[in-house]
PDB file of C-alpha atoms in Angstrom:
ATOM      1  CA  MET A   1       6.475  60.728 -15.267  1.00  0.00           C
ATOM      2  CA  ARG A   2       9.308  60.870 -12.138  1.00  0.00           C
ATOM      3  CA  TYR A   3       6.690  58.520 -10.433  1.00  0.00           C
ATOM      4  CA  LYS A   4       7.187  56.048 -12.297  1.00  0.00           C
ATOM      5  CA  TYR A   5      10.675  55.198 -10.668  1.00  0.00           C
ATOM      6  CA  PHE A   6       9.744  55.876  -7.865  1.00  0.00           C
ATOM      7  CA  LEU A   7       7.008  52.816  -8.116  1.00  0.00           C
ATOM      8  CA  LEU A   8       8.968  50.404  -9.652  1.00  0.00           C
ATOM      9  CA  PRO A   9      11.667  50.080  -6.935  1.00  0.00           C
ATOM     10  CA  ALA A  10       8.745  50.202  -4.286  1.00  0.00           C
ATOM     11  CA  ILE A  11       6.799  47.142  -5.950  1.00  0.00           C
ATOM     12  CA  LEU A  12       9.561  44.878  -6.652  1.00  0.00           C
ATOM     13  CA  CYS A  13      10.567  45.024  -3.072  1.00  0.00           C
ATOM     14  CA  LEU A  14       6.877  44.388  -1.859  1.00  0.00           C
ATOM     15  CA  LEU A  15       7.065  41.567  -4.929  1.00  0.00           C
ATOM     16  CA  SER A  16      10.713  40.485  -2.758  1.00  0.00           C
ATOM     17  CA  CYS A  17       9.079  40.644   0.189  1.00  0.00           C
ATOM     18  CA  GLY A  18       5.741  38.879   0.067  1.00  0.00           C
ATOM     19  CA  THR A  19       8.116  35.753  -1.504  1.00  0.00           C
ATOM     20  CA  ILE A  20      10.699  36.034   1.281  1.00  0.00           C
ATOM     21  CA  PHE A  21       7.210  35.770   3.897  1.00  0.00           C
ATOM     22  CA  ALA A  22       5.793  32.734   1.428  1.00  0.00           C
ATOM     23  CA  GLN A  23       9.223  31.143   1.475  1.00  0.00           C
ATOM     24  CA  GLU A  24       9.333  31.609   5.710  1.00  0.00           C
ATOM     25  CA  LYS A  25       5.575  30.357   6.622  1.00  0.00           C
ATOM     26  CA  LYS A  26       5.284  26.722   5.880  1.00  0.00           C
ATOM     27  CA  ASP A  27       2.262  24.641   6.875  1.00  0.00           C
ATOM     28  CA  PRO A  28       3.071  22.303   9.891  1.00  0.00           C
ATOM     29  CA  TYR A  29       1.070  20.121   8.744  1.00  0.00           C
ATOM     30  CA  LEU A  30       3.247  19.221   5.536  1.00  0.00           C
ATOM     31  CA  ASP A  31       6.267  19.055   7.762  1.00  0.00           C
ATOM     32  CA  ILE A  32       5.151  16.242   9.852  1.00  0.00           C
ATOM     33  CA  THR A  33       2.980  14.036   7.055  1.00  0.00           C
ATOM     34  CA  ALA A  34       6.568  14.690   5.222  1.00  0.00           C
ATOM     35  CA  ALA A  35       9.077  13.470   7.774  1.00  0.00           C
ATOM     36  CA  THR A  36       9.756  10.058   7.780  1.00  0.00           C
ATOM     37  CA  GLY A  37       9.311   8.494  10.848  1.00  0.00           C
ATOM     38  CA  PRO A  38      11.134   4.831  12.760  1.00  0.00           C
ATOM     39  CA  GLU A  39       8.433   3.101  10.690  1.00  0.00           C
ATOM     40  CA  TYR A  40      10.040   3.259   7.247  1.00  0.00           C
ATOM     41  CA  ASP A  41      13.371   1.651   8.593  1.00  0.00           C
ATOM     42  CA  TRP A  42      10.108  -1.127   8.317  1.00  0.00           C
ATOM     43  CA  LEU A  43       9.104  -0.768   4.900  1.00  0.00           C
ATOM     44  CA  LYS A  44      11.855   1.550   3.522  1.00  0.00           C
ATOM     45  CA  PRO A  45      14.031  -2.124   2.536  1.00  0.00           C
ATOM     46  CA  LEU A  46      11.303  -3.938   1.151  1.00  0.00           C
ATOM     47  CA  ALA A  47      11.685  -1.722  -2.841  1.00  0.00           C
ATOM     48  CA  GLY A  48      13.090  -4.166  -4.936  1.00  0.00           C
ATOM     49  CA  ASN A  49      11.726  -6.953  -7.640  1.00  0.00           C
ATOM     50  CA  TYR A  50      11.177  -9.713  -6.806  1.00  0.00           C
ATOM     51  CA  GLU A  51       8.888 -12.650  -7.563  1.00  0.00           C
ATOM     52  CA  VAL A  52       5.359 -13.912  -6.124  1.00  0.00           C
ATOM     53  CA  GLU A  53       3.601 -17.444  -5.234  1.00  0.00           C
ATOM     54  CA  MET A  54      -0.594 -16.078  -5.023  1.00  0.00           C
ATOM     55  CA  ARG A  55      -1.638 -19.452  -3.086  1.00  0.00           C
ATOM     56  CA  ILE A  56      -5.910 -19.147  -2.659  1.00  0.00           C
ATOM     57  CA  TRP A  57      -8.246 -21.176  -0.253  1.00  0.00           C
ATOM     58  CA  PRO A  58     -11.574 -21.216  -1.246  1.00  0.00           C
ATOM     59  CA  LYS A  59     -13.765 -21.690   2.073  1.00  0.00           C
ATOM     60  CA  ALA A  60     -12.358 -23.240   5.480  1.00  0.00           C
ATOM     61  CA  GLY A  61     -10.314 -25.388   6.103  1.00  0.00           C
ATOM     62  CA  ALA A  62     -10.104 -26.037   1.747  1.00  0.00           C
ATOM     63  CA  ASP A  63      -6.606 -27.889   0.416  1.00  0.00           C
ATOM     64  CA  PRO A  64      -4.434 -24.343  -0.843  1.00  0.00           C
ATOM     65  CA  ILE A  65      -4.105 -23.622  -5.117  1.00  0.00           C
ATOM     66  CA  PRO A  66      -1.063 -21.867  -6.703  1.00  0.00           C
ATOM     67  CA  LEU A  67      -2.679 -19.492  -8.764  1.00  0.00           C
ATOM     68  CA  GLY A  68       0.957 -19.149 -10.319  1.00  0.00           C
ATOM     69  CA  THR A  69       3.965 -16.531  -9.936  1.00  0.00           C
ATOM     70  CA  PHE A  70       4.053 -13.596 -10.952  1.00  0.00           C
ATOM     71  CA  ARG A  71       7.022  -9.880 -10.928  1.00  0.00           C
ATOM     72  CA  VAL A  72       6.357  -7.577  -8.477  1.00  0.00           C
ATOM     73  CA  THR A  73       7.948  -3.784  -8.491  1.00  0.00           C
ATOM     74  CA  ARG A  74       7.881  -1.884  -5.489  1.00  0.00           C
ATOM     75  CA  LYS A  75       9.888   1.589  -4.879  1.00  0.00           C
ATOM     76  CA  PHE A  76       8.729   4.186  -3.336  1.00  0.00           C
ATOM     77  CA  ILE A  77       6.561   7.623  -4.784  1.00  0.00           C
ATOM     78  CA  GLY A  78       7.840  10.035  -1.862  1.00  0.00           C
ATOM     79  CA  ASN A  79       6.150   8.836   1.037  1.00  0.00           C
ATOM     80  CA  PHE A  80       3.940   5.146  -0.563  1.00  0.00           C
ATOM     81  CA  LEU A  81       5.716   2.032  -1.248  1.00  0.00           C
ATOM     82  CA  GLN A  82       4.077   1.915  -4.558  1.00  0.00           C
ATOM     83  CA  GLU A  83       4.021  -1.926  -6.059  1.00  0.00           C
ATOM     84  CA  ILE A  84       3.109  -2.753  -9.517  1.00  0.00           C
ATOM     85  CA  MET A  85       2.121  -6.938  -9.378  1.00  0.00           C
ATOM     86  CA  GLU A  86       1.961  -8.786 -12.766  1.00  0.00           C
ATOM     87  CA  PRO A  87       2.162 -12.046 -15.175  1.00  0.00           C
ATOM     88  CA  LEU A  88       6.472 -12.995 -15.575  1.00  0.00           C
ATOM     89  CA  PRO A  89       7.176 -13.015 -19.878  1.00  0.00           C
ATOM     90  CA  GLY A  90       6.245 -16.606 -21.140  1.00  0.00           C
ATOM     91  CA  THR A  91       4.016 -17.652 -18.238  1.00  0.00           C
ATOM     92  CA  LYS A  92      -0.433 -19.347 -19.702  1.00  0.00           C
ATOM     93  CA  THR A  93      -1.759 -16.398 -16.820  1.00  0.00           C
ATOM     94  CA  ASP A  94      -4.096 -13.678 -17.935  1.00  0.00           C
ATOM     95  CA  PRO A  95      -3.028 -10.511 -17.832  1.00  0.00           C
ATOM     96  CA  PHE A  96      -3.580  -8.514 -15.365  1.00  0.00           C
ATOM     97  CA  SER A  97      -2.391  -5.870 -12.892  1.00  0.00           C
ATOM     98  CA  ARG A  98      -2.259  -4.991  -9.533  1.00  0.00           C
ATOM     99  CA  ILE A  99      -1.228  -2.309  -7.699  1.00  0.00           C
ATOM    100  CA  THR A 100      -1.174  -1.161  -4.449  1.00  0.00           C
ATOM    101  CA  TYR A 101       0.408   2.428  -1.927  1.00  0.00           C
ATOM    102  CA  LEU A 102       1.636   1.287   1.266  1.00  0.00           C
ATOM    103  CA  SER A 103       2.558   4.480   3.488  1.00  0.00           C
ATOM    104  CA  PHE A 104       2.533   5.802   7.680  1.00  0.00           C
ATOM    105  CA  ASN A 105       0.548   8.291   8.122  1.00  0.00           C
ATOM    106  CA  LYS A 106       1.849  11.067  10.613  1.00  0.00           C
ATOM    107  CA  ILE A 107      -1.659  13.072  11.247  1.00  0.00           C
ATOM    108  CA  ASN A 108      -3.576   9.672  12.096  1.00  0.00           C
ATOM    109  CA  LEU A 109      -0.534   7.393  12.760  1.00  0.00           C
ATOM    110  CA  ARG A 110      -1.485   4.550  11.994  1.00  0.00           C
ATOM    111  CA  TRP A 111      -1.095   2.338   8.079  1.00  0.00           C
ATOM    112  CA  GLU A 112      -2.617   3.553   5.367  1.00  0.00           C
ATOM    113  CA  TYR A 113      -2.633   0.697   2.233  1.00  0.00           C
ATOM    114  CA  ILE A 114      -4.599   1.461  -1.068  1.00  0.00           C
ATOM    115  CA  VAL A 115      -5.245  -1.583  -3.288  1.00  0.00           C
ATOM    116  CA  MET A 116      -6.705  -2.051  -7.593  1.00  0.00           C
ATOM    117  CA  ASP A 117      -7.004  -5.054  -8.937  1.00  0.00           C
ATOM    118  CA  THR A 118      -8.161  -5.468 -12.688  1.00  0.00           C
ATOM    119  CA  ARG A 119      -9.364  -9.008 -11.499  1.00  0.00           C
ATOM    120  CA  PHE A 120     -11.290  -7.119  -9.476  1.00  0.00           C
ATOM    121  CA  PRO A 121     -12.541  -3.560  -9.941  1.00  0.00           C
ATOM    122  CA  VAL A 122     -13.146  -2.966  -6.834  1.00  0.00           C
ATOM    123  CA  MET A 123     -10.609  -0.620  -5.173  1.00  0.00           C
ATOM    124  CA  MET A 124      -9.812  -0.954  -1.888  1.00  0.00           C
ATOM    125  CA  PHE A 125      -8.785   1.006   1.129  1.00  0.00           C
ATOM    126  CA  GLU A 126      -7.453  -1.101   4.776  1.00  0.00           C
ATOM    127  CA  THR A 127      -6.254   0.982   7.530  1.00  0.00           C
ATOM    128  CA  SER A 128      -4.950  -0.383  11.302  1.00  0.00           C
ATOM    129  CA  PHE A 129      -5.822   0.923  14.788  1.00  0.00           C
ATOM    130  CA  ASP A 130      -2.618   1.974  15.025  1.00  0.00           C
ATOM    131  CA  GLY A 131       1.057   1.724  14.303  1.00  0.00           C
ATOM    132  CA  LYS A 132       2.224  -1.421  15.432  1.00  0.00           C
ATOM    133  CA  ILE A 133       5.090  -3.378  14.692  1.00  0.00           C
ATOM    134  CA  VAL A 134       4.446  -6.679  16.345  1.00  0.00           C
ATOM    135  CA  ASN A 135       8.332  -8.077  17.126  1.00  0.00           C
ATOM    136  CA  GLY A 136       9.823  -5.944  14.097  1.00  0.00           C
ATOM    137  CA  LYS A 137       8.415  -8.094  12.185  1.00  0.00           C
ATOM    138  CA  GLU A 138       4.714  -7.639  10.765  1.00  0.00           C
ATOM    139  CA  LEU A 139       2.272  -5.566  11.220  1.00  0.00           C
ATOM    140  CA  THR A 140      -1.405  -5.627  10.304  1.00  0.00           C
ATOM    141  CA  THR A 141      -4.690  -3.768   8.590  1.00  0.00           C
ATOM    142  CA  TYR A 142      -8.219  -4.383   8.694  1.00  0.00           C
ATOM    143  CA  LEU A 143     -11.033  -3.352   5.749  1.00  0.00           C
ATOM    144  CA  SER A 144     -15.004  -2.933   7.784  1.00  0.00           C
ATOM    145  CA  SER A 145     -16.796  -5.026   4.478  1.00  0.00           C
ATOM    146  CA  PHE A 146     -16.198  -6.250   1.253  1.00  0.00           C
ATOM    147  CA  PRO A 147     -17.544  -8.385  -1.220  1.00  0.00           C
ATOM    148  CA  VAL A 148     -15.654 -11.235  -2.309  1.00  0.00           C
ATOM    149  CA  PRO A 149     -14.432 -11.928  -5.220  1.00  0.00           C
ATOM    150  CA  ALA A 150     -15.031 -14.920  -7.945  1.00  0.00           C
ATOM    151  CA  LEU A 151     -11.662 -15.516  -8.044  1.00  0.00           C
ATOM    152  CA  VAL A 152     -10.982 -17.712  -5.172  1.00  0.00           C
ATOM    153  CA  GLY A 153     -14.319 -20.004  -6.422  1.00  0.00           C
ATOM    154  CA  LYS A 154     -18.524 -19.242  -6.924  1.00  0.00           C
ATOM    155  CA  GLU A 155     -19.576 -20.657  -3.228  1.00  0.00           C
ATOM    156  CA  ALA A 156     -18.514 -16.835  -1.524  1.00  0.00           C
ATOM    157  CA  ALA A 157     -17.840 -14.609  -4.396  1.00  0.00           C
ATOM    158  CA  GLY A 158     -21.290 -11.636  -4.213  1.00  0.00           C
ATOM    159  CA  GLN A 159     -21.164 -12.587  -0.103  1.00  0.00           C
ATOM    160  CA  MET A 160     -20.192  -9.448   2.584  1.00  0.00           C
ATOM    161  CA  ALA A 161     -16.546 -10.172   4.524  1.00  0.00           C
ATOM    162  CA  LYS A 162     -14.185  -8.507   6.887  1.00  0.00           C
ATOM    163  CA  GLN A 163     -10.686  -8.690   6.451  1.00  0.00           C
ATOM    164  CA  ARG A 164      -7.449  -8.640   8.235  1.00  0.00           C
ATOM    165  CA  ARG A 165      -4.142  -8.576   6.146  1.00  0.00           C
ATOM    166  CA  THR A 166      -1.406  -9.129   7.935  1.00  0.00           C
ATOM    167  CA  PHE A 167       2.329  -8.207   6.105  1.00  0.00           C
ATOM    168  CA  THR A 168       5.579  -9.917   7.429  1.00  0.00           C
ATOM    169  CA  ILE A 169       8.860  -9.415   6.972  1.00  0.00           C
ATOM    170  CA  VAL A 170      10.375 -13.194   7.228  1.00  0.00           C
ATOM    171  CA  GLY A 171      13.382 -12.383   6.215  1.00  0.00           C
ATOM    172  CA  PRO A 172      15.787  -9.459   3.779  1.00  0.00           C
ATOM    173  CA  ASP A 173      15.035 -10.939   1.021  1.00  0.00           C
ATOM    174  CA  GLN A 174      11.270 -12.735   1.740  1.00  0.00           C
ATOM    175  CA  ASP A 175       8.169 -11.626   2.789  1.00  0.00           C
ATOM    176  CA  GLU A 176       4.584 -12.552   3.628  1.00  0.00           C
ATOM    177  CA  MET A 177       1.014 -11.203   2.871  1.00  0.00           C
ATOM    178  CA  ARG A 178      -1.817 -12.632   4.017  1.00  0.00           C
ATOM    179  CA  GLN A 179      -5.189 -12.244   4.093  1.00  0.00           C
ATOM    180  CA  TYR A 180      -7.982 -13.777   6.295  1.00  0.00           C
ATOM    181  CA  TRP A 181     -12.019 -13.003   5.637  1.00  0.00           C
ATOM    182  CA  THR A 182     -14.868 -12.999   7.791  1.00  0.00           C
ATOM    183  CA  LEU A 183     -17.756 -14.495   6.139  1.00  0.00           C
ATOM    184  CA  PRO A 184     -21.397 -13.853   8.082  1.00  0.00           C
ATOM    185  CA  SER A 185     -22.163 -17.471   7.976  1.00  0.00           C
ATOM    186  CA  GLY A 186     -18.557 -18.254   9.693  1.00  0.00           C
ATOM    187  CA  LYS A 187     -15.419 -17.995  11.708  1.00  0.00           C
ATOM    188  CA  GLU A 188     -11.967 -16.126  10.574  1.00  0.00           C
ATOM    189  CA  TYR A 189     -10.517 -17.940   7.852  1.00  0.00           C
ATOM    190  CA  LEU A 190      -7.238 -17.857   6.182  1.00  0.00           C
ATOM    191  CA  ALA A 191      -7.899 -16.845   1.757  1.00  0.00           C
ATOM    192  CA  ILE A 192      -5.784 -15.132   0.144  1.00  0.00           C
ATOM    193  CA  ALA A 193      -1.725 -15.788   0.235  1.00  0.00           C
ATOM    194  CA  TYR A 194       1.486 -14.323  -1.484  1.00  0.00           C
ATOM    195  CA  VAL A 195       4.368 -14.646  -0.861  1.00  0.00           C
ATOM    196  CA  TYR A 196       7.700 -12.243  -2.076  1.00  0.00           C
ATOM    197  CA  LYS A 197      11.079 -14.082  -2.422  1.00  0.00           C
ATOM    198  CA  ARG A 198      13.817 -10.797  -3.872  1.00  0.00           C
ATOM    199  CA  ILE A 199      14.654 -11.022  -7.504  1.00  0.00           C
ATOM    200  CA  SER A 200      17.161  -7.386  -7.260  1.00  0.00           C
ATOM    201  CA  HIS A 201      16.924  -4.169  -5.419  1.00  0.00           C
TER     202      HIS A 201
END
């Protein structure tokens, strides 16, 4: 019976030492990915509430068509900038939700952008070639292939296209996002543009 009085403290000691060891033994990749570098000096100011004007170009050389003004909320979920876009209350726009995540991958040293839009229910994953922010104002992501949505018109709908997307800081309370498409039969052209204007932080 007396052994149990010695065994219990020994077990508690082992558990305590194991816990301390587990706490000290960290995965170095977690430290790398969790740290925010200078890239986030560009990204962090984008959090806030916005009104967004959207325009589309049905084809190269066409006049732009306004699709309305929407509301956007941007906030950080960990190191990811989450953006939720929805119609403004009281407007006649059909209900939709566009959710995106933008972050800088410290392992691959590139920007990564995920789009989920109920108007076009195909998840899109885009990446940059590197981590550069041109002139401290603009980054670019690329998508090698995607089906053109009917949202921009029936002429190009369903074709497989390439995309170049730019995110540009215009001022402290305004930024723009542009989507340039290249169809199999043509040259690159501006297809979609969003203009974000901040209404609150």
